[in-house]
Amino acid sequence: MSRYTEDSFKRSMKLELNFNNMMQQYVGEHGISEEEIAALSGQIEAAEKALAEKGAGDKLGWRELPYNQEEVVTDIENYAAWAKDQFEAFVVLGIGGSALGPIATQQALNHPFYNELPREKRGGWPKFYVADNVDPERLVYLFDVCDPKTTLFNVISKSGSTSETMSQFMIIKELLEEQLGKEEAAKHIVCTTDAIKGNLRPICEQEGYKSFIIPDGVGGRFSELCPVGLLPMAMTGLDIREILAGAAYMDELCKNEDTFKNPAEMYAILSYIAMKQGKNIQVMMPYADSLKYMSDWFAQLWAESLGKKFDNAGKVVNEGQTPVKALGVTDQHSQVQLYAEGPFDKMIVFLGVGKFRENITIPKIYGEIPSLGFLGGATHEQLLKTEQMATEYALMVAGKANMTITLPEVNAFTLGELMYLFEMATAFAGELLNINAFDQPGVEGGKNATYAMFGRPGYEEKKAELDARPALDPRFII
Ligand code: PA5
């Protein structure tokens, strides 16, 4: 039996959600009372029911991912085992939900200087890059550090029409074919896309590219646990079965009908009440460099899912809570002043780590200088954790609502738990807010305007609308 199917292992790896400092008993009038939570019982029940009844067709296909991918996982593992020896580098071409998950898992689970390590210290796996933005400097400079002739490009796009991703693909396809010829170039491209819809699927068939499927009901920001995230993980030697096992364990915890034992439900309820109190900002502040990009991944999930103009009845509500990214302890020296003494418009979520994978002791020197000597003999893990506890305490005393999720350690299992927890909390918060957490009409607006400006066929009406916009007033340009 593998360790992640053992109950004792699961219990030892269970995440902890400590929300004492969200409550009025601790932070006073700006906190939340148990009565406020109890008053939501009707809404909570309705949200539980709505989520339980929805299926893949309602964009909840991601809930099945911890359970229904045995064949997919085997296919990914076999492909990764083949590709490992063929390529020096692996590059993700994707953006938004197709890039943030792969970035977050790599940062969390691999060596922080992974690409700089000699190949044997990377377990023989290729270097890893993500080209999400279309800043021209970035793509050109990428070719200075990875040679397309020895690189595998993973084009990730559910729609197959995202301009950023598809333009990168077009540049790289031409480059590869010029350098290697069509047949060999095809081996350097692997696609992750919809089974039927979009431009990429027919392109894969026509060009003979290896491809993986983004299943139905799995939107971009909920896609990390399908091949979107699993292939990039596997290509750097990470255990994709373990991240799915962690997600499955969290799924069990999130089925608990007692709200006080259900971490996703409680996360959503606290955030919902905080929003209604006018806390329009949610700060995500990991105290671990490895979790730094979890904040970026979470920011997209929370912002794109909950930031909505209309509710489910079509009423204008302009809901949402702005996610802000911070890093402990670094941002103690930049943003924490604002969190402690600024407006009561935010809740702060700390991500802590029980046991770090490495530690280092501060030497016992400078004993004669009391303001330095006290550090001697302690470890950096102790210093970091003490600073985290001190910040939590200082914010509590200042009446600022905050809560802490602690991962016993950062590994694929706990990361699966964390990501699934956030996905479930987002879905639940969407139900409480009575909005559709699974569409993104605001993003489409910008995409459509770009297509119109760039002359994409079918967008002539939009182009006319843009051309009719008021001319710029030169007085407002300095
Ligand atoms: O969450 C989302 O839906 C978006 O961020 C998409 O992932 C992003 O726009 C990329 O879309 P696609 O996968 O279709 O290229």
JSON list of C-alpha atoms and ligand atoms in Angstrom, two decimals, residues 95-98 156-160 162 165 219-221 300 304 440 443 447, ligand 1:
[
{"chain": "A", "resi": 95, "resn": "ILE", "atom": "CA", "xyz": [-2.00, 31.81, -19.68]},
{"chain": "A", "resi": 96, "resn": "GLY", "atom": "CA", "xyz": [-4.36, 32.34, -16.73]},
{"chain": "A", "resi": 97, "resn": "GLY", "atom": "CA", "xyz": [-5.75, 29.02, -15.56]},
{"chain": "A", "resi": 98, "resn": "SER", "atom": "CA", "xyz": [-3.41, 27.25, -17.97]},
{"chain": "A", "resi": 156, "resn": "ILE", "atom": "CA", "xyz": [-2.28, 24.45, -22.99]},
{"chain": "A", "resi": 157, "resn": "SER", "atom": "CA", "xyz": [-5.55, 26.03, -24.04]},
{"chain": "A", "resi": 158, "resn": "LYS", "atom": "CA", "xyz": [-9.10, 24.86, -23.41]},
{"chain": "A", "resi": 159, "resn": "SER", "atom": "CA", "xyz": [-10.56, 27.15, -26.09]},
{"chain": "A", "resi": 160, "resn": "GLY", "atom": "CA", "xyz": [-7.66, 26.94, -28.53]},
{"chain": "A", "resi": 162, "resn": "THR", "atom": "CA", "xyz": [-6.57, 32.53, -26.69]},
{"chain": "A", "resi": 165, "resn": "THR", "atom": "CA", "xyz": [-1.11, 31.18, -26.22]},
{"chain": "A", "resi": 219, "resn": "GLY", "atom": "CA", "xyz": [-12.77, 25.55, -16.47]},
{"chain": "A", "resi": 220, "resn": "GLY", "atom": "CA", "xyz": [-9.31, 27.13, -16.69]},
{"chain": "A", "resi": 221, "resn": "ARG", "atom": "CA", "xyz": [-8.93, 28.19, -13.07]},
{"chain": "A", "resi": 300, "resn": "GLN", "atom": "CA", "xyz": [-7.16, 34.28, -10.12]},
{"chain": "A", "resi": 304, "resn": "GLU", "atom": "CA", "xyz": [-12.37, 35.63, -11.63]},
{"chain": "A", "resi": 440, "resn": "GLN", "atom": "CA", "xyz": [-15.90, 35.12, -16.76]},
{"chain": "A", "resi": 443, "resn": "VAL", "atom": "CA", "xyz": [-12.51, 38.67, -19.22]},
{"chain": "A", "resi": 447, "resn": "LYS", "atom": "CA", "xyz": [-10.68, 39.50, -25.23]},
{"chain": "B", "resi": 1, "resn": "PA5", "atom": "O1", "xyz": [-9.87, 30.62, -15.81]},
{"chain": "B", "resi": 1, "resn": "PA5", "atom": "C1", "xyz": [-10.04, 30.84, -17.00]},
{"chain": "B", "resi": 1, "resn": "PA5", "atom": "O2", "xyz": [-11.01, 30.39, -17.60]},
{"chain": "B", "resi": 1, "resn": "PA5", "atom": "C2", "xyz": [-9.05, 31.67, -17.78]},
{"chain": "B", "resi": 1, "resn": "PA5", "atom": "O3", "xyz": [-8.06, 32.20, -16.98]},
{"chain": "B", "resi": 1, "resn": "PA5", "atom": "C3", "xyz": [-8.40, 30.80, -18.85]},
{"chain": "B", "resi": 1, "resn": "PA5", "atom": "O4", "xyz": [-7.69, 29.77, -18.24]},
{"chain": "B", "resi": 1, "resn": "PA5", "atom": "C4", "xyz": [-7.45, 31.63, -19.73]},
{"chain": "B", "resi": 1, "resn": "PA5", "atom": "O5", "xyz": [-8.14, 32.72, -20.28]},
{"chain": "B", "resi": 1, "resn": "PA5", "atom": "C5", "xyz": [-6.89, 30.76, -20.84]},
{"chain": "B", "resi": 1, "resn": "PA5", "atom": "O6", "xyz": [-7.93, 30.21, -21.61]},
{"chain": "B", "resi": 1, "resn": "PA5", "atom": "P1", "xyz": [-7.69, 28.98, -22.55]},
{"chain": "B", "resi": 1, "resn": "PA5", "atom": "O7", "xyz": [-7.37, 27.80, -21.74]},
{"chain": "B", "resi": 1, "resn": "PA5", "atom": "O8", "xyz": [-8.97, 28.80, -23.30]},
{"chain": "B", "resi": 1, "resn": "PA5", "atom": "O9", "xyz": [-6.55, 29.36, -23.46]}
]
